[in-house]
Short mmCIF file of C-alpha atoms in Angstrom, two decimals:
data_model
loop_
_atom_site.label_atom_id
_atom_site.label_comp_id
_atom_site.label_asym_id
_atom_site.label_seq_id
_atom_site.Cartn_x
_atom_site.Cartn_y
_atom_site.Cartn_z
CA UNK A 105 43.44 -89.69 7.04
CA UNK A 106 40.78 -92.42 6.94
CA UNK A 107 37.37 -91.05 7.88
CA UNK A 108 35.20 -92.50 10.68
CA UNK A 109 32.47 -93.24 8.11
CA UNK A 110 34.88 -95.32 6.02
CA UNK A 111 35.88 -97.45 9.02
CA UNK A 112 32.27 -98.06 9.97
CA UNK A 113 31.04 -98.95 6.46
CA UNK A 114 32.28 -102.60 6.37
CA UNK A 115 30.72 -103.30 9.75
CA UNK A 116 27.38 -101.87 8.59
CA UNK A 117 27.39 -104.02 5.42
CA UNK A 118 28.23 -107.12 7.43
CA UNK A 119 25.41 -106.43 9.88
CA UNK A 120 22.88 -105.99 7.02
CA UNK A 121 23.99 -109.37 5.54
CA UNK A 122 23.39 -111.08 8.91
CA UNK A 123 19.94 -109.53 9.17
CA UNK A 124 19.00 -110.93 5.77
CA UNK A 125 20.39 -114.35 6.39
CA UNK A 126 18.97 -114.74 9.95
CA UNK A 127 15.65 -112.85 10.16
CA UNK A 128 14.18 -115.16 12.80
CA UNK A 129 17.04 -114.54 15.18
CA UNK A 130 16.38 -110.78 15.32
CA UNK A 131 12.60 -111.08 15.15
CA UNK A 132 12.60 -112.88 18.46
CA UNK A 133 13.72 -109.70 20.22
CA UNK A 134 10.26 -108.11 19.67
CA UNK A 135 8.43 -110.53 22.08
CA UNK A 136 6.76 -108.40 24.75
CA UNK A 137 7.08 -109.11 28.41
CA UNK A 138 3.53 -108.30 29.36
CA UNK A 139 3.83 -109.99 32.75
CA UNK A 140 5.83 -107.04 34.05
CA UNK A 141 2.64 -104.93 33.92
CA UNK A 142 0.75 -107.10 36.44
CA UNK A 143 -0.45 -105.55 39.69
CA UNK A 144 0.37 -106.93 43.10
CA UNK A 145 -2.53 -106.62 45.52
CA UNK A 146 -2.94 -106.50 49.29
CA UNK A 147 -5.12 -105.38 52.23
CA UNK A 148 -3.96 -103.40 55.24
CA UNK A 149 -6.36 -102.35 57.99
CA UNK A 150 -9.34 -103.02 55.76
CA UNK A 151 -8.03 -100.85 52.92
CA UNK A 152 -7.50 -102.66 49.56
CA UNK A 153 -4.48 -101.57 47.63
CA UNK A 154 -2.49 -102.57 44.48
CA UNK A 155 0.82 -101.55 42.94
CA UNK A 156 3.19 -102.31 40.13
CA UNK A 157 6.82 -101.29 40.43
CA UNK A 158 7.69 -100.08 36.95
CA UNK A 159 11.17 -98.58 36.69
CA UNK A 160 11.27 -94.79 36.63
CA UNK A 161 11.78 -91.69 38.77
CA UNK A 162 8.07 -90.80 39.11
CA UNK A 163 5.02 -92.37 40.82
CA UNK A 164 1.33 -92.11 40.04
CA UNK A 165 -1.03 -92.66 42.99
CA UNK A 166 -4.82 -92.71 43.05
CA UNK A 167 -7.79 -93.43 45.28
CA UNK A 168 -10.54 -95.11 43.25
CA UNK A 169 -13.88 -94.93 45.02
CA UNK A 170 -17.20 -96.54 44.06
CA UNK A 171 -18.78 -93.14 43.92
CA UNK A 172 -19.48 -92.29 40.25
CA UNK A 173 -22.83 -91.11 39.04
CA UNK A 174 -24.23 -94.62 39.14
CA UNK A 175 -23.97 -94.71 42.92
CA UNK A 176 -24.71 -91.10 43.91
CA UNK A 177 -27.71 -90.87 46.21
CA UNK A 178 -28.81 -87.46 44.87
CA UNK A 179 -28.10 -85.54 41.63
CA UNK A 180 -24.75 -83.73 41.47
CA UNK A 181 -23.07 -85.55 44.33
CA UNK A 182 -20.37 -87.20 42.16
CA UNK A 183 -19.59 -83.77 40.71
CA UNK A 184 -19.57 -82.28 44.18
CA UNK A 185 -17.05 -84.79 45.61
CA UNK A 186 -14.85 -84.35 42.50
CA UNK A 187 -14.73 -80.57 42.86
CA UNK A 188 -14.15 -80.60 46.61
CA UNK A 189 -11.06 -82.76 46.22
CA UNK A 190 -7.91 -80.89 47.38
CA UNK A 191 -9.96 -78.09 48.91
CA UNK A 192 -9.34 -77.22 52.62
CA UNK A 193 -9.05 -80.06 55.10
CA UNK A 194 -9.04 -80.02 58.87
CA UNK A 195 -5.25 -80.07 58.75
CA UNK A 196 -4.33 -77.87 55.74
CA UNK A 197 -5.82 -75.02 53.83
CA UNK A 198 -6.31 -75.37 50.10
CA UNK A 199 -3.58 -72.74 49.63
CA UNK A 200 -1.12 -74.81 51.64
CA UNK A 201 -1.97 -77.96 49.62
CA UNK A 202 -1.40 -76.02 46.42
CA UNK A 203 1.89 -74.53 47.53
CA UNK A 204 3.34 -77.69 48.95
CA UNK A 205 2.43 -79.68 45.83
CA UNK A 206 3.99 -76.98 43.61
CA UNK A 207 7.24 -77.09 45.64
CA UNK A 208 7.39 -80.83 45.06
CA UNK A 209 6.68 -80.43 41.37
CA UNK A 210 3.56 -82.61 41.52
CA UNK A 211 0.29 -82.86 39.59
CA UNK A 212 -3.04 -83.22 41.37
CA UNK A 213 -6.24 -84.38 39.68
CA UNK A 214 -9.75 -85.58 40.27
CA UNK A 215 -12.49 -86.87 37.93
CA UNK A 216 -15.45 -89.18 37.91
CA UNK A 217 -16.85 -91.73 35.51
CA UNK A 218 -20.21 -93.51 35.62
CA UNK A 219 -18.93 -95.91 38.32
CA UNK A 220 -15.85 -94.39 39.84
CA UNK A 221 -14.51 -91.28 41.49
CA UNK A 222 -10.73 -91.01 41.00
CA UNK A 223 -8.54 -88.69 43.11
CA UNK A 224 -4.90 -88.87 42.09
CA UNK A 225 -1.42 -87.40 42.19
CA UNK A 226 1.76 -87.67 40.10
CA UNK A 227 5.06 -86.91 41.84
CA UNK A 228 8.66 -87.83 42.28
CA UNK A 229 9.16 -91.35 43.64
CA UNK A 230 10.81 -90.23 46.90
CA UNK A 231 7.78 -88.08 47.80
CA UNK A 232 5.43 -91.08 48.26
CA UNK A 233 4.83 -90.60 52.05
CA UNK A 234 3.64 -87.03 51.64
CA UNK A 235 1.12 -87.79 48.88
CA UNK A 236 -0.23 -90.95 50.51
CA UNK A 237 -0.88 -88.81 53.58
CA UNK A 238 -2.47 -86.08 51.42
CA UNK A 239 -4.87 -88.43 49.67
CA UNK A 240 -5.80 -90.07 52.98
CA UNK A 241 -6.49 -86.59 54.33
CA UNK A 242 -8.62 -85.58 51.30
CA UNK A 243 -11.00 -88.51 51.65
CA UNK A 244 -11.35 -88.44 55.46
CA UNK A 245 -10.77 -84.84 56.61
CA UNK A 246 -12.06 -82.49 53.86
CA UNK A 247 -14.04 -79.48 55.06
CA UNK A 248 -17.30 -79.23 53.14
CA UNK A 249 -17.85 -75.46 53.66
CA UNK A 250 -20.80 -73.42 52.37
CA UNK A 251 -18.63 -70.61 50.93
CA UNK A 252 -16.50 -73.01 48.84
CA UNK A 253 -19.61 -74.81 47.62
CA UNK A 254 -21.30 -71.57 46.58
CA UNK A 255 -18.27 -69.67 45.28
CA UNK A 256 -16.08 -72.39 43.71
CA UNK A 257 -17.89 -75.75 43.29
CA UNK A 258 -21.37 -74.84 42.07
CA UNK A 259 -20.13 -72.35 39.44
CA UNK A 260 -17.95 -75.07 37.87
CA UNK A 261 -20.78 -77.57 37.86
CA UNK A 262 -23.06 -74.98 36.20
CA UNK A 263 -20.43 -74.23 33.53
CA UNK A 264 -20.20 -77.97 32.79
CA UNK A 265 -23.99 -78.03 32.43
CA UNK A 266 -23.92 -75.22 29.89
CA UNK A 267 -21.03 -76.77 27.96
CA UNK A 268 -23.01 -79.99 27.66
CA UNK A 269 -25.84 -78.21 25.96
CA UNK A 270 -23.84 -77.58 22.81
CA UNK A 271 -22.30 -81.08 22.47
CA UNK A 272 -24.79 -83.22 20.62
CA UNK A 273 -22.70 -86.36 20.80
CA UNK A 274 -22.41 -86.17 24.58
CA UNK A 275 -26.14 -85.56 24.77
CA UNK A 276 -26.73 -88.69 22.65
CA UNK A 277 -24.35 -90.79 24.79
CA UNK A 278 -26.13 -89.73 27.97
CA UNK A 279 -29.46 -90.40 26.35
CA UNK A 280 -28.37 -93.86 25.14
CA UNK A 281 -27.25 -94.84 28.69
CA UNK A 282 -30.56 -93.56 30.15
CA UNK A 283 -32.64 -95.52 27.61
CA UNK A 284 -30.50 -98.64 27.98
CA UNK A 285 -30.17 -98.79 31.81
CA UNK A 286 -32.77 -96.31 33.16
CA UNK A 287 -31.32 -95.66 36.65
CA UNK A 288 -27.85 -96.48 37.88
CA UNK A 289 -25.64 -96.57 34.77
CA UNK A 290 -28.36 -94.56 33.07
CA UNK A 291 -27.69 -91.49 35.24
CA UNK A 292 -26.12 -88.76 33.13
CA UNK A 293 -22.36 -88.31 33.58
CA UNK A 294 -23.02 -84.67 34.40
CA UNK A 295 -26.47 -83.21 35.43
CA UNK A 296 -28.28 -81.52 32.59
CA UNK A 297 -29.00 -77.79 32.74
CA UNK A 298 -32.66 -78.48 33.68
CA UNK A 299 -31.71 -80.58 36.72
CA UNK A 300 -32.65 -78.65 39.92
CA UNK A 301 -29.20 -79.33 41.37
CA UNK A 302 -29.32 -76.63 44.11
CA UNK A 303 -32.38 -78.45 45.55
CA UNK A 304 -30.20 -81.45 46.38
CA UNK A 305 -26.64 -80.30 46.69
CA UNK A 306 -25.67 -78.62 49.91
CA UNK A 307 -22.58 -78.89 52.18
CA UNK A 308 -24.25 -80.97 54.91
CA UNK A 309 -25.70 -83.60 52.56
CA UNK A 310 -22.43 -83.79 50.67
CA UNK A 311 -20.39 -84.29 53.86
CA UNK A 312 -22.72 -87.04 55.00
CA UNK A 313 -22.51 -88.80 51.61
CA UNK A 314 -18.72 -88.55 51.66
CA UNK A 315 -18.59 -90.76 54.76
CA UNK A 316 -20.33 -93.51 52.78
CA UNK A 317 -18.41 -92.92 49.56
CA UNK A 318 -15.05 -92.99 51.35
CA UNK A 319 -15.77 -95.89 53.74
CA UNK A 320 -13.03 -98.52 53.61
CA UNK A 321 -15.03 -101.21 51.70
CA UNK A 322 -15.87 -98.60 49.05
CA UNK A 323 -12.46 -97.54 47.72
CA UNK A 324 -9.02 -98.85 46.84
CA UNK A 325 -5.59 -97.25 46.68
CA UNK A 326 -3.62 -97.99 43.51
CA UNK A 327 -0.10 -96.89 42.64
CA UNK A 328 2.20 -97.18 39.63
CA UNK A 329 5.98 -96.94 40.11
CA UNK A 330 6.30 -97.86 43.81
CA UNK A 331 7.54 -100.82 45.83
CA UNK A 332 4.60 -102.89 47.18
CA UNK A 333 6.01 -103.00 50.74
CA UNK A 334 6.45 -99.21 50.82
CA UNK A 335 2.87 -98.60 49.67
CA UNK A 336 1.55 -101.03 52.24
CA UNK A 337 3.43 -99.26 55.03
CA UNK A 338 2.16 -95.80 54.24
CA UNK A 339 -1.41 -96.79 53.42
CA UNK A 340 -1.64 -98.58 56.76
CA UNK A 341 -0.48 -95.40 58.51
CA UNK A 342 -2.39 -92.66 56.64
CA UNK A 343 -5.71 -94.29 55.77
CA UNK A 344 -6.45 -95.57 59.30
CA UNK A 345 -8.88 -92.63 59.90
CA UNK A 346 -11.21 -93.66 57.04
CA UNK A 347 -14.53 -95.07 58.40
CA UNK A 348 -14.81 -98.85 58.51
CA UNK A 349 -18.37 -98.69 57.23
CA UNK A 350 -20.93 -96.10 56.08
CA UNK A 351 -22.73 -94.34 59.01
CA UNK A 352 -26.13 -95.80 59.85
CA UNK A 353 -27.81 -92.38 59.44
CA UNK A 354 -26.60 -91.96 55.81
CA UNK A 355 -28.63 -93.42 52.92
CA UNK A 356 -27.04 -96.59 51.72
CA UNK A 357 -25.42 -96.62 48.26
CA UNK A 358 -27.71 -98.43 45.83
CA UNK A 359 -26.00 -101.62 44.69
CA UNK A 360 -28.90 -102.90 42.54
CA UNK A 361 -27.48 -104.91 39.59
CA UNK A 362 -27.69 -103.30 36.22
CA UNK A 363 -30.52 -104.29 33.94
CA UNK A 364 -30.66 -103.64 30.20
CA UNK A 365 -33.95 -102.32 28.81
CA UNK A 366 -33.32 -100.79 25.35
CA UNK A 367 -35.60 -98.38 23.49
CA UNK A 368 -35.46 -95.11 21.60
CA UNK A 369 -35.22 -91.40 22.40
CA UNK A 370 -35.18 -88.44 20.04
CA UNK A 371 -34.03 -84.91 21.03
CA UNK A 372 -34.37 -81.92 18.72
CA UNK A 373 -31.26 -79.76 18.47
CA UNK A 374 -29.98 -77.18 16.02
CA UNK A 375 -26.22 -77.33 16.83
CA UNK A 376 -25.50 -80.55 14.96
CA UNK A 377 -26.60 -84.15 14.37
CA UNK A 378 -25.52 -87.20 16.32
CA UNK A 379 -26.90 -90.69 16.48
CA UNK A 380 -26.03 -93.56 18.81
CA UNK A 381 -26.91 -97.16 17.89
CA UNK A 382 -26.24 -99.21 21.03
CA UNK A 383 -26.56 -102.83 22.11
CA UNK A 384 -26.01 -104.75 25.35
CA UNK A 385 -22.26 -105.42 25.72
CA UNK A 386 -19.86 -107.12 28.09
CA UNK A 387 -18.80 -106.34 31.64
CA UNK A 388 -15.22 -105.40 32.40
CA UNK A 389 -12.68 -108.16 32.69
CA UNK A 390 -13.15 -108.46 36.46
CA UNK A 391 -16.98 -108.72 36.11
CA UNK A 392 -19.12 -111.79 35.99
CA UNK A 393 -20.45 -111.28 32.46
CA UNK A 394 -17.16 -110.65 30.63
CA UNK A 395 -17.43 -111.55 26.91
CA UNK A 396 -14.20 -110.89 24.93
CA UNK A 397 -15.97 -111.44 21.64
CA UNK A 398 -17.82 -108.11 22.10
CA UNK A 399 -14.48 -106.26 21.98
CA UNK A 400 -13.60 -108.16 18.79
CA UNK A 401 -16.98 -107.29 17.25
CA UNK A 402 -16.37 -103.64 18.11
CA UNK A 403 -13.05 -103.69 16.29
CA UNK A 404 -14.56 -105.50 13.37
CA UNK A 405 -17.25 -102.84 12.99
CA UNK A 406 -14.75 -99.98 13.68
CA UNK A 407 -15.28 -96.92 11.60
CA UNK A 408 -11.94 -95.10 12.08
CA UNK A 409 -8.63 -96.28 10.66
CA UNK A 410 -5.56 -96.67 12.84
CA UNK A 411 -3.25 -96.65 9.80
CA UNK A 412 -2.41 -93.29 8.18
CA UNK A 413 -3.42 -92.91 4.51
CA UNK A 414 -5.61 -96.01 4.71
CA UNK A 415 -9.39 -96.29 5.15
CA UNK A 416 -8.76 -99.30 7.41
CA UNK A 417 -10.00 -102.89 7.35
CA UNK A 418 -13.15 -102.41 9.44
CA UNK A 419 -16.56 -102.91 7.96
CA UNK A 420 -17.87 -99.41 8.72
CA UNK A 421 -14.74 -97.62 7.44
CA UNK A 422 -15.28 -99.38 4.10
CA UNK A 423 -19.08 -99.05 3.98
CA UNK A 424 -19.13 -95.33 4.84
CA UNK A 425 -16.41 -94.07 2.50
CA UNK A 426 -19.24 -92.44 0.58
CA UNK A 427 -19.85 -90.07 3.54
CA UNK A 428 -16.64 -88.11 3.93
CA UNK A 429 -18.27 -85.48 6.11
CA UNK A 430 -19.52 -87.99 8.66
CA UNK A 431 -17.58 -89.37 11.63
CA UNK A 432 -18.37 -92.96 12.56
CA UNK A 433 -16.80 -94.96 15.36
CA UNK A 434 -17.58 -98.06 17.44
CA UNK A 435 -16.78 -98.14 21.13
CA UNK A 436 -17.47 -100.58 23.94
CA UNK A 437 -18.20 -99.11 27.40
CA UNK A 438 -17.51 -101.89 29.92
CA UNK A 439 -18.77 -101.61 33.48
CA UNK A 440 -18.62 -103.85 36.54
CA UNK A 441 -21.73 -105.87 35.72
CA UNK A 442 -22.82 -104.68 32.27
CA UNK A 443 -21.62 -103.08 29.07
CA UNK A 444 -22.87 -101.02 26.11
CA UNK A 445 -21.61 -101.47 22.53
CA UNK A 446 -22.11 -98.09 20.87
CA UNK A 447 -21.81 -97.00 17.22
CA UNK A 448 -21.71 -93.21 17.14
CA UNK A 449 -22.41 -91.23 13.98
CA UNK A 450 -22.05 -87.46 13.61
CA UNK A 451 -22.35 -85.20 10.55
CA UNK A 452 -25.02 -83.67 8.40
CA UNK A 453 -28.52 -85.03 8.98
CA UNK A 454 -28.59 -86.69 5.56
CA UNK A 455 -25.27 -88.44 5.98
CA UNK A 456 -26.10 -89.58 9.50
CA UNK A 457 -29.36 -91.02 8.19
CA UNK A 458 -27.70 -92.99 5.33
CA UNK A 459 -24.71 -94.11 7.42
CA UNK A 460 -27.05 -95.50 10.15
CA UNK A 461 -28.53 -97.88 7.50
CA UNK A 462 -25.03 -99.08 6.60
CA UNK A 463 -24.31 -99.81 10.25
CA UNK A 464 -27.23 -102.20 10.45
CA UNK A 465 -26.18 -103.78 7.12
CA UNK A 466 -22.67 -104.38 8.48
CA UNK A 467 -24.05 -106.07 11.59
CA UNK A 468 -26.24 -108.30 9.45
CA UNK A 469 -23.22 -109.20 7.32
CA UNK A 470 -21.32 -110.35 10.41
CA UNK A 471 -24.32 -112.30 11.74
CA UNK A 472 -24.60 -114.08 8.44
CA UNK A 473 -20.93 -115.07 8.43
CA UNK A 474 -20.17 -112.98 5.37
CA UNK A 475 -16.80 -111.77 6.65
CA UNK A 476 -13.45 -113.35 5.85
CA UNK A 477 -11.20 -115.10 8.31
CA UNK A 478 -8.59 -112.50 7.61
CA UNK A 479 -10.92 -109.71 8.70
CA UNK A 480 -11.69 -111.61 11.91
CA UNK A 481 -7.99 -112.09 12.51
CA UNK A 482 -7.33 -108.37 12.08
CA UNK A 483 -10.20 -107.54 14.44
CA UNK A 484 -8.83 -109.87 17.13
CA UNK A 485 -5.37 -108.31 16.77
CA UNK A 486 -6.78 -104.77 17.02
CA UNK A 487 -9.01 -105.62 20.02
CA UNK A 488 -6.08 -107.16 21.84
CA UNK A 489 -3.88 -104.22 21.14
CA UNK A 490 -6.47 -101.72 22.36
CA UNK A 491 -7.11 -103.72 25.55
CA UNK A 492 -3.40 -104.13 26.35
CA UNK A 493 -2.70 -100.47 25.52
CA UNK A 494 -5.52 -99.32 27.82
CA UNK A 495 -4.30 -101.54 30.69
CA UNK A 496 -0.71 -100.41 30.18
CA UNK A 497 -1.78 -96.77 30.17
CA UNK A 498 -1.12 -95.50 33.68
CA UNK A 499 -4.35 -93.49 34.17
CA UNK A 500 -6.68 -96.09 32.69
CA UNK A 501 -4.87 -98.95 34.41
CA UNK A 502 -5.21 -97.28 37.81
CA UNK A 503 -9.01 -96.85 37.47
CA UNK A 504 -9.54 -100.37 36.02
CA UNK A 505 -7.49 -101.96 38.78
CA UNK A 506 -9.06 -99.94 41.58
CA UNK A 507 -12.57 -100.61 40.30
CA UNK A 508 -11.81 -104.36 40.03
CA UNK A 509 -10.56 -104.42 43.58
CA UNK A 510 -13.59 -102.60 45.01
CA UNK A 511 -16.23 -104.39 42.95
CA UNK A 512 -14.90 -107.96 42.70
CA UNK A 513 -11.84 -108.05 44.93
CA UNK A 514 -9.38 -108.67 42.03
CA UNK A 515 -7.05 -106.45 39.99
CA UNK A 516 -7.29 -105.85 36.26
CA UNK A 517 -4.44 -107.93 34.81
CA UNK A 518 -3.73 -107.00 31.20
CA UNK A 519 -1.92 -110.22 30.24
CA UNK A 520 -5.03 -112.26 31.15
CA UNK A 521 -7.22 -109.89 29.10
CA UNK A 522 -5.00 -110.50 26.06
CA UNK A 523 -5.26 -114.24 26.43
CA UNK A 524 -9.03 -113.99 26.61
CA UNK A 525 -9.25 -112.07 23.37
CA UNK A 526 -6.76 -114.42 21.66
CA UNK A 527 -9.19 -117.22 22.34
CA UNK A 528 -12.17 -115.65 20.53
CA UNK A 529 -13.38 -117.67 17.49
CA UNK A 530 -15.16 -116.65 14.29
CA UNK A 531 -18.24 -118.45 15.43
CA UNK A 532 -18.39 -116.50 18.68
CA UNK A 533 -18.30 -113.22 16.87
CA UNK A 534 -21.05 -114.34 14.46
CA UNK A 535 -23.28 -115.45 17.32
CA UNK A 536 -22.70 -112.18 19.20
CA UNK A 537 -23.76 -110.12 16.19
CA UNK A 538 -26.87 -112.24 15.67
CA UNK A 539 -27.84 -111.91 19.34
CA UNK A 540 -27.58 -108.13 19.11
CA UNK A 541 -29.82 -107.96 16.04
CA UNK A 542 -32.41 -110.34 17.53
CA UNK A 543 -32.58 -108.41 20.83
CA UNK A 544 -33.66 -104.86 21.66
CA UNK A 545 -31.41 -102.09 20.52
CA UNK A 546 -30.97 -98.64 21.97
CA UNK A 547 -31.20 -95.74 19.58
CA UNK A 548 -30.68 -92.08 20.57
CA UNK A 549 -30.90 -89.33 17.98
CA UNK A 550 -29.99 -85.67 18.59
CA UNK A 551 -30.39 -83.06 15.87
CA UNK A 552 -32.71 -82.51 12.91
CA UNK A 553 -35.44 -85.00 13.74
CA UNK A 554 -37.24 -84.33 10.43
CA UNK A 555 -34.38 -86.12 8.68
CA UNK A 556 -32.88 -88.45 11.28
CA UNK A 557 -34.50 -91.91 11.02
CA UNK A 558 -36.42 -93.86 13.61
CA UNK A 559 -34.99 -97.23 14.72
CA UNK A 560 -37.66 -99.21 12.79
CA UNK A 561 -36.79 -97.40 9.60
CA UNK A 562 -33.24 -98.80 9.64
CA UNK A 563 -34.17 -102.27 10.66
CA UNK A 564 -33.60 -102.34 14.42
CA UNK A 565 -35.91 -103.67 17.15
CA UNK A 566 -36.61 -101.40 20.10
#
């Protein structure tokens, strides 16, 4: 009997010959259809919403409110709203919310960033009405009770405060934002252990602030994996109770535009060594000061390889091979009206000191135009991939889109971001690096201050 493998072998050989003779024919199949990831936007009853109907059996839904630490009127309020999400409402107990969500196989979550508070749910597509109703209920009918604040919310906030004490990199990031922006974006992501949080955070103040944080102009509803007309129908029905504006007796949310200052801060710590070298960056894509060349510069500096068994093409990954115990990475934090390009270094105090000098040398190399066109091309490709991947990622895409709708009235469209990065030139990257060196830097050092250098010792202006 002739085996199945023998019958298939001639067909396999013929297919391989076709692939060799016509490579371009098959290569064309790899072209991405990025347009399918665009969000469709709308407004119903004063509530902004956006959706993209990607095929699949599940849906991700989120309320994105302009209520991160930048906008909180008193310390701890962003943490307080985050922790009160999915507690008891005037319609359901927290136990009922938990049991109903479990029966539907859903996931509930809440978190905050420097600008946004995100309350979300993941569930089966057919359960959309229930979870739109639940999220509408959470933001307009939550009970801010004293016993839940004292027994469940404050203990979690205090645990987060203690955890922050041992993370030198997080301390350095908070410090860098504080030095760079002072108030607003400079507010720590979580209050430090020395913050007198109980002086400010009580159930009455928090309930009053929630009416401003969850007013219709201050949030957007974003969904992934849902028909636009369906989302519009249920948002119109279940978010009608949200206030049209913040109450007059509640302190207004501070909308002062961000201003970059720069400077230096040094914090002694015996749990490790971290250093942040930061510079003014670009706003998010929907902001007024968007500069795609900053993302390309961040990729060019880099520090960590994306290719296994390779040190990578980035300048810092090559320059710091001599410090195997150090971890170096470049990130760009983009906000609605500002940004912060950060090079973070962790390791032994000696390695952090030496690596920080190499960071400045790498920046000067870019400013002087001493990088090849091939390196710039690789940096553009990497920056574009990271931007598209972030926008395609469901969680990140929801927050970016919601923030764009609330702040500037337009959604974050990843295909447009990719086009912007594609248009970056070598000269733009060079000018961006020179501008960073000529301006004021932000330097935050946490660890052994006897060894860690001052900004002036590594050639930066503060």
